[in-house]
Short mmCIF file of C-alpha atoms in Angstrom, two decimals:
data_model
loop_
_atom_site.label_atom_id
_atom_site.label_comp_id
_atom_site.label_asym_id
_atom_site.label_seq_id
_atom_site.Cartn_x
_atom_site.Cartn_y
_atom_site.Cartn_z
CA MET A 955 -35.09 -17.96 -59.38
CA ALA A 956 -34.55 -15.85 -56.27
CA PRO A 957 -34.51 -12.04 -56.65
CA ALA A 958 -31.09 -10.42 -56.89
CA PRO A 959 -29.52 -9.73 -53.51
CA THR A 960 -29.17 -6.22 -52.16
CA LYS A 961 -25.49 -6.88 -51.58
CA SER A 962 -23.02 -9.72 -52.00
CA GLY A 963 -19.31 -10.11 -51.39
CA GLU A 964 -16.45 -12.09 -49.90
CA ILE A 965 -15.07 -11.81 -46.38
CA PRO A 966 -11.42 -12.62 -45.62
CA PHE A 967 -11.09 -15.38 -43.06
CA SER A 968 -8.08 -17.06 -41.51
CA HIS A 969 -7.63 -19.81 -38.96
CA PRO A 970 -4.61 -20.68 -36.78
CA THR A 971 -4.57 -24.28 -38.04
CA THR A 972 -3.21 -23.18 -41.43
CA SER A 973 -1.30 -20.31 -43.01
CA LYS A 974 -3.68 -20.28 -45.98
CA SER A 975 -6.20 -17.44 -46.16
CA PHE A 976 -9.83 -18.12 -47.05
CA LYS A 977 -12.81 -16.18 -48.31
CA THR A 978 -16.36 -16.57 -47.06
CA TRP A 979 -18.94 -15.69 -49.72
CA TYR A 980 -22.18 -14.03 -48.55
CA GLU A 981 -25.24 -12.23 -49.86
CA ILE A 982 -27.79 -9.98 -48.17
CA HIS A 983 -31.44 -9.64 -49.16
CA GLY A 984 -33.08 -6.53 -47.75
CA THR A 985 -31.34 -3.63 -46.07
CA LEU A 986 -29.43 -3.88 -42.82
CA SER A 987 -31.01 -1.38 -40.43
CA ASN A 988 -29.07 0.90 -38.11
CA VAL A 989 -32.08 1.06 -35.80
CA SER A 990 -32.52 -1.55 -33.06
CA ASN A 991 -35.96 -2.89 -33.98
CA PRO A 992 -36.88 -6.56 -33.46
CA ALA A 993 -39.04 -6.50 -36.59
CA GLN A 994 -36.02 -5.41 -38.68
CA ARG A 995 -33.33 -7.51 -37.00
CA PRO A 996 -31.19 -9.39 -39.58
CA LEU A 997 -31.69 -13.12 -39.88
CA VAL A 998 -28.48 -15.10 -40.46
CA VAL A 999 -29.12 -18.41 -42.22
CA LEU A 1000 -26.80 -21.36 -41.56
CA HIS A 1001 -26.91 -24.10 -44.20
CA GLY A 1002 -26.58 -27.82 -43.62
CA GLY A 1003 -24.34 -30.61 -44.77
CA PRO A 1004 -21.75 -29.96 -43.61
CA GLY A 1005 -20.64 -28.81 -47.03
CA ILE A 1006 -24.03 -28.36 -48.73
CA PRO A 1007 -24.29 -24.66 -49.68
CA HIS A 1008 -27.14 -22.26 -49.09
CA ASP A 1009 -29.08 -22.55 -52.39
CA TYR A 1010 -31.76 -24.91 -51.02
CA LEU A 1011 -32.61 -22.33 -48.35
CA LEU A 1012 -33.25 -19.51 -50.85
CA PRO A 1013 -37.04 -19.62 -50.32
CA LEU A 1014 -36.25 -17.66 -47.15
CA VAL A 1015 -35.68 -14.66 -49.43
CA ASP A 1016 -39.46 -14.23 -49.22
CA LEU A 1017 -39.01 -12.98 -45.66
CA ALA A 1018 -36.96 -10.03 -46.90
CA ASN A 1019 -39.41 -9.36 -49.72
CA ASP A 1020 -42.57 -9.51 -47.61
CA TYR A 1021 -41.37 -8.02 -44.32
CA HIS A 1022 -39.20 -5.16 -43.09
CA THR A 1023 -36.18 -7.33 -42.42
CA SER A 1024 -32.97 -8.59 -44.01
CA VAL A 1025 -31.86 -12.16 -44.62
CA ILE A 1026 -28.19 -13.08 -44.81
CA PHE A 1027 -26.96 -16.23 -46.55
CA TYR A 1028 -23.38 -17.44 -46.71
CA ASP A 1029 -21.55 -20.52 -47.90
CA GLN A 1030 -19.35 -21.99 -45.21
CA VAL A 1031 -15.71 -22.39 -46.14
CA GLY A 1032 -15.08 -25.55 -48.13
CA CYS A 1033 -18.23 -25.40 -50.23
CA GLY A 1034 -20.31 -23.41 -52.67
CA ARG A 1035 -18.88 -20.03 -53.61
CA SER A 1036 -16.44 -19.82 -50.68
CA THR A 1037 -12.87 -21.11 -50.67
CA HIS A 1038 -12.58 -24.83 -51.42
CA LEU A 1039 -9.91 -26.97 -49.78
CA PRO A 1040 -9.95 -30.40 -51.47
CA GLU A 1041 -6.44 -31.02 -50.20
CA LYS A 1042 -7.93 -31.16 -46.70
CA LYS A 1043 -10.18 -34.14 -47.42
CA ASN A 1044 -10.11 -36.60 -44.48
CA ASP A 1045 -8.29 -34.06 -42.29
CA THR A 1046 -10.51 -34.37 -39.21
CA GLU A 1047 -8.26 -32.11 -37.16
CA PHE A 1048 -8.94 -29.24 -39.57
CA TRP A 1049 -12.65 -29.75 -40.29
CA THR A 1050 -14.12 -29.18 -36.83
CA PRO A 1051 -17.13 -27.27 -35.49
CA GLU A 1052 -14.67 -24.78 -33.99
CA LEU A 1053 -13.53 -23.78 -37.49
CA PHE A 1054 -17.10 -22.91 -38.48
CA LEU A 1055 -17.83 -21.14 -35.19
CA SER A 1056 -14.85 -18.89 -35.87
CA GLU A 1057 -16.08 -18.27 -39.40
CA LEU A 1058 -19.55 -17.32 -38.13
CA ASP A 1059 -18.08 -14.88 -35.59
CA ASN A 1060 -15.94 -13.38 -38.37
CA LEU A 1061 -19.01 -12.91 -40.59
CA LEU A 1062 -21.04 -11.23 -37.84
CA THR A 1063 -18.22 -8.84 -37.01
CA HIS A 1064 -17.47 -8.00 -40.64
CA LEU A 1065 -21.12 -7.12 -41.30
CA GLY A 1066 -21.33 -5.14 -38.05
CA ILE A 1067 -24.34 -7.06 -36.73
CA GLN A 1068 -22.68 -8.91 -33.84
CA ASP A 1069 -24.71 -6.94 -31.28
CA ASP A 1070 -28.17 -7.66 -32.70
CA TYR A 1071 -29.13 -10.62 -34.91
CA ASP A 1072 -31.24 -13.78 -35.14
CA ILE A 1073 -30.14 -17.19 -36.42
CA LEU A 1074 -31.97 -19.84 -38.42
CA GLY A 1075 -29.94 -23.01 -38.82
CA GLN A 1076 -31.03 -26.04 -40.80
CA SER A 1077 -29.73 -29.56 -40.08
CA TRP A 1078 -25.94 -29.27 -39.59
CA GLY A 1079 -26.45 -25.49 -39.72
CA GLU A 1080 -28.35 -25.63 -36.46
CA MET A 1081 -25.87 -28.00 -34.88
CA LEU A 1082 -23.51 -25.10 -35.52
CA GLY A 1083 -26.11 -22.54 -34.44
CA ALA A 1084 -26.80 -24.38 -31.19
CA LEU A 1085 -23.08 -24.51 -30.38
CA HIS A 1086 -22.98 -20.76 -31.01
CA ALA A 1087 -26.03 -20.19 -28.81
CA ILE A 1088 -24.63 -22.32 -25.97
CA ARG A 1089 -21.86 -19.73 -25.68
CA GLN A 1090 -24.59 -17.16 -24.96
CA PRO A 1091 -23.44 -14.37 -27.30
CA MET A 1092 -25.01 -11.08 -26.23
CA GLY A 1093 -26.14 -10.17 -29.75
CA LEU A 1094 -28.11 -13.35 -30.50
CA LYS A 1095 -31.74 -12.55 -29.73
CA ASN A 1096 -33.69 -15.48 -31.24
CA LEU A 1097 -32.79 -18.97 -32.44
CA ILE A 1098 -34.59 -21.23 -34.93
CA ILE A 1099 -33.60 -24.90 -34.81
CA ALA A 1100 -34.78 -26.49 -38.05
CA ASN A 1101 -34.54 -30.27 -38.60
CA SER A 1102 -31.44 -30.68 -36.47
CA PRO A 1103 -30.12 -33.37 -34.09
CA ALA A 1104 -28.93 -32.76 -30.55
CA ASP A 1105 -26.65 -35.77 -30.89
CA MET A 1106 -25.55 -38.00 -33.74
CA GLY A 1107 -26.28 -41.25 -31.91
CA SER A 1108 -30.02 -40.50 -31.94
CA TRP A 1109 -29.80 -39.31 -35.56
CA VAL A 1110 -28.22 -42.56 -36.73
CA ALA A 1111 -30.67 -44.68 -34.71
CA ALA A 1112 -33.60 -42.84 -36.31
CA ALA A 1113 -32.06 -43.19 -39.76
CA ASP A 1114 -31.59 -46.93 -39.23
CA ARG A 1115 -35.27 -47.20 -38.35
CA LEU A 1116 -36.33 -45.20 -41.42
CA ARG A 1117 -34.04 -47.33 -43.54
CA LEU A 1118 -36.01 -50.43 -42.56
CA GLY A 1119 -38.99 -48.90 -44.36
CA LEU A 1120 -37.18 -48.87 -47.70
CA PRO A 1121 -37.77 -51.61 -50.31
CA ALA A 1122 -35.76 -54.75 -49.56
CA ASN A 1123 -33.63 -54.47 -52.71
CA VAL A 1124 -32.69 -50.89 -51.80
CA GLN A 1125 -31.69 -51.93 -48.28
CA GLU A 1126 -29.60 -54.76 -49.72
CA THR A 1127 -27.77 -52.39 -52.07
CA LEU A 1128 -27.00 -49.91 -49.31
CA THR A 1129 -25.71 -52.60 -46.96
CA ARG A 1130 -23.61 -54.31 -49.61
CA CYS A 1131 -21.98 -51.10 -50.85
CA GLU A 1132 -21.19 -50.01 -47.30
CA ARG A 1133 -19.70 -53.42 -46.52
CA GLU A 1134 -17.62 -53.46 -49.70
CA GLY A 1135 -16.54 -49.82 -49.42
CA THR A 1136 -18.16 -48.85 -52.73
CA THR A 1137 -20.33 -45.98 -51.47
CA GLU A 1138 -19.05 -43.65 -54.20
CA ASN A 1139 -20.53 -45.65 -57.08
CA ALA A 1140 -23.74 -44.91 -59.00
CA GLU A 1141 -25.56 -47.91 -57.54
CA TYR A 1142 -25.22 -46.58 -53.99
CA GLU A 1143 -26.17 -43.09 -55.13
CA GLN A 1144 -29.36 -44.40 -56.74
CA ALA A 1145 -30.28 -46.34 -53.62
CA MET A 1146 -29.67 -43.26 -51.48
CA MET A 1147 -32.00 -41.28 -53.73
CA VAL A 1148 -34.88 -43.55 -52.71
CA TYR A 1149 -34.20 -42.59 -49.10
CA TYR A 1150 -33.81 -38.90 -49.93
CA GLU A 1151 -37.12 -38.79 -51.82
CA ARG A 1152 -38.85 -40.02 -48.66
CA HIS A 1153 -36.93 -38.27 -45.90
CA LEU A 1154 -34.94 -35.36 -47.38
CA CYS A 1155 -37.47 -33.73 -49.71
CA ARG A 1156 -40.83 -35.16 -50.77
CA VAL A 1157 -41.31 -32.73 -53.68
CA LYS A 1158 -40.88 -34.48 -57.04
CA PRO A 1159 -38.89 -33.62 -58.99
CA PHE A 1160 -36.58 -31.98 -56.49
CA PRO A 1161 -36.85 -28.16 -56.52
CA THR A 1162 -34.15 -26.38 -58.50
CA GLU A 1163 -32.76 -24.83 -55.30
CA LEU A 1164 -32.11 -28.26 -53.80
CA GLU A 1165 -30.68 -29.60 -57.04
CA ALA A 1166 -28.25 -26.66 -57.10
CA SER A 1167 -27.00 -27.44 -53.59
CA LEU A 1168 -26.62 -31.15 -54.38
CA ALA A 1169 -24.70 -30.30 -57.56
CA TRP A 1170 -22.17 -28.37 -55.49
CA LEU A 1171 -21.84 -31.36 -53.16
CA LYS A 1172 -21.22 -33.71 -56.08
CA LYS A 1173 -18.53 -31.35 -57.36
CA ASP A 1174 -16.68 -31.25 -54.02
CA ASP A 1175 -17.63 -33.52 -51.11
CA THR A 1176 -14.53 -32.73 -49.02
CA VAL A 1177 -16.35 -31.29 -46.00
CA TYR A 1178 -19.34 -33.63 -46.08
CA LEU A 1179 -17.26 -36.77 -46.42
CA THR A 1180 -14.76 -35.74 -43.74
CA MET A 1181 -17.24 -34.55 -41.12
CA ASN A 1182 -20.27 -36.72 -41.86
CA GLY A 1183 -19.38 -39.69 -44.07
CA PRO A 1184 -20.72 -41.17 -47.31
CA SER A 1185 -24.43 -40.78 -46.48
CA GLU A 1186 -26.98 -39.52 -43.98
CA PHE A 1187 -27.13 -42.77 -42.04
CA HIS A 1188 -23.62 -44.08 -42.66
CA VAL A 1189 -21.95 -41.50 -40.39
CA SER A 1190 -18.24 -42.23 -40.11
CA GLY A 1191 -16.74 -38.72 -40.04
CA SER A 1192 -15.64 -36.38 -37.28
CA LEU A 1193 -19.25 -35.59 -36.27
CA LYS A 1194 -19.90 -39.23 -35.37
CA THR A 1195 -19.58 -38.47 -31.64
CA PHE A 1196 -21.32 -35.06 -31.75
CA ASP A 1197 -23.47 -34.63 -28.61
CA ILE A 1198 -24.51 -31.30 -27.09
CA ARG A 1199 -27.27 -32.64 -24.83
CA PRO A 1200 -25.35 -31.84 -21.61
CA ASP A 1201 -25.07 -28.17 -22.63
CA ILE A 1202 -28.45 -27.47 -24.24
CA HIS A 1203 -29.76 -25.86 -21.04
CA LYS A 1204 -27.30 -23.01 -21.64
CA ILE A 1205 -29.40 -21.82 -24.60
CA LYS A 1206 -31.29 -18.92 -23.00
CA MET A 1207 -32.76 -16.97 -25.92
CA PRO A 1208 -36.30 -17.65 -27.26
CA THR A 1209 -36.11 -20.67 -29.55
CA LEU A 1210 -38.34 -22.15 -32.25
CA LEU A 1211 -37.87 -25.88 -32.82
CA VAL A 1212 -39.02 -27.34 -36.15
CA ASN A 1213 -39.17 -30.81 -37.68
CA GLY A 1214 -41.44 -32.84 -39.99
CA ARG A 1215 -43.41 -36.05 -39.81
CA TYR A 1216 -41.15 -37.79 -42.36
CA ASP A 1217 -38.00 -35.96 -41.28
CA GLU A 1218 -34.60 -37.56 -40.81
CA ALA A 1219 -34.70 -35.52 -37.61
CA GLN A 1220 -37.47 -37.59 -36.05
CA ASP A 1221 -39.19 -36.46 -32.84
CA GLU A 1222 -36.80 -38.34 -30.56
CA VAL A 1223 -33.87 -36.67 -32.33
CA VAL A 1224 -35.03 -33.11 -31.61
CA GLU A 1225 -36.82 -33.70 -28.31
CA PRO A 1226 -33.77 -32.88 -26.11
CA PHE A 1227 -33.99 -29.29 -27.35
CA PHE A 1228 -37.62 -29.11 -26.25
CA GLN A 1229 -36.90 -30.68 -22.88
CA LYS A 1230 -33.87 -28.58 -21.96
CA ILE A 1231 -34.38 -25.11 -23.47
CA GLU A 1232 -36.43 -22.91 -21.14
CA LYS A 1233 -38.00 -20.61 -23.77
CA VAL A 1234 -38.88 -22.97 -26.61
CA LYS A 1235 -41.80 -23.67 -28.96
CA TRP A 1236 -41.96 -26.88 -31.02
CA TYR A 1237 -43.75 -27.02 -34.39
CA ARG A 1238 -44.03 -30.27 -36.36
CA PHE A 1239 -44.98 -30.14 -40.05
CA ALA A 1240 -47.62 -32.74 -40.78
CA GLU A 1241 -46.58 -33.65 -44.34
CA SER A 1242 -42.95 -32.57 -44.57
CA SER A 1243 -39.62 -34.31 -44.24
CA HIS A 1244 -36.22 -32.60 -43.85
CA THR A 1245 -36.82 -29.47 -45.94
CA PRO A 1246 -40.14 -27.83 -44.96
CA GLN A 1247 -39.01 -24.52 -46.49
CA LEU A 1248 -39.38 -26.34 -49.83
CA GLU A 1249 -42.20 -28.76 -49.02
CA ALA A 1250 -44.53 -26.41 -47.10
CA LYS A 1251 -43.12 -23.03 -48.07
CA GLU A 1252 -45.98 -20.71 -47.12
CA GLU A 1253 -46.59 -22.47 -43.81
CA PHE A 1254 -42.88 -22.33 -42.99
CA MET A 1255 -42.52 -18.61 -43.82
CA ASN A 1256 -45.59 -17.66 -41.82
CA LEU A 1257 -44.32 -19.65 -38.84
CA VAL A 1258 -40.90 -17.97 -38.89
CA ALA A 1259 -42.39 -14.50 -39.39
CA ARG A 1260 -44.76 -14.91 -36.44
CA PHE A 1261 -42.03 -16.22 -34.17
CA LEU A 1262 -39.67 -13.36 -35.01
CA GLY A 1263 -42.40 -10.71 -34.83
CA TYR A 1264 -41.97 -9.45 -38.39
CA GLU A 1265 -44.18 -6.67 -39.76
CA ARG A 1266 -45.48 -6.93 -43.32
CA ARG A 1267 -44.47 -4.26 -45.80
#
């Protein structure tokens, strides 16, 4: 269990696409510093999914415990402890990256850190983080791209290749359920678990942090289903055409790029970031898949701390 946060709360958030008001839940580990010091700059963590809340990223709390910094988690609207909107399921005009960019800006401003912060985004979280970075906000000093695609076409192609490595009966189940439109049944879920145990997280049983995030998803899949689709490689939602490759060169801040040998984000999926960002370092975890913060925790924390120039307590 992660240590208790220094502070937690809810931030009011509204969007012009609806008259309904939302709340963004957040928690801070460590103390936000009033002094501009790179070693104490807050790290804002963007979770994946979309719609899979922050719990599986809680190992990052170690950074606040071991170094003079603060780590900020939040659940994006539609999932976890933030406002849920099940009535918006399949509303692709509402669930857009722009909604979550606005929510991120609102969070930064509310916490008063918009002039000096770092971002670590994981999977969808770094698709969001990269879009934020492309806008070149003055306060964003460092970016960590963890296990994230530059475009969904490459992601799906890589997933299709990984899928061919699954047992034949598992492949048959996945294909049949997708063809028959029965991707919400237990049979499809069990077949997907075979894929997840190879390419999402290779720790068995799954760590409690990951199980907590997946439990939230099972409770409300509105955002995930609308933006992504029924599974990691059956992408039919609004992110199906996501492609930021033409704009990646606009990311100007120092960037750390991370993926794993068995990752859903295979090398060809993340390579555009390496090719087009001027100040970038690429680190590939030798025995990890999509969640190195769980699979190679110490190695991951040391890597992030070195990149961000943290000082041990």
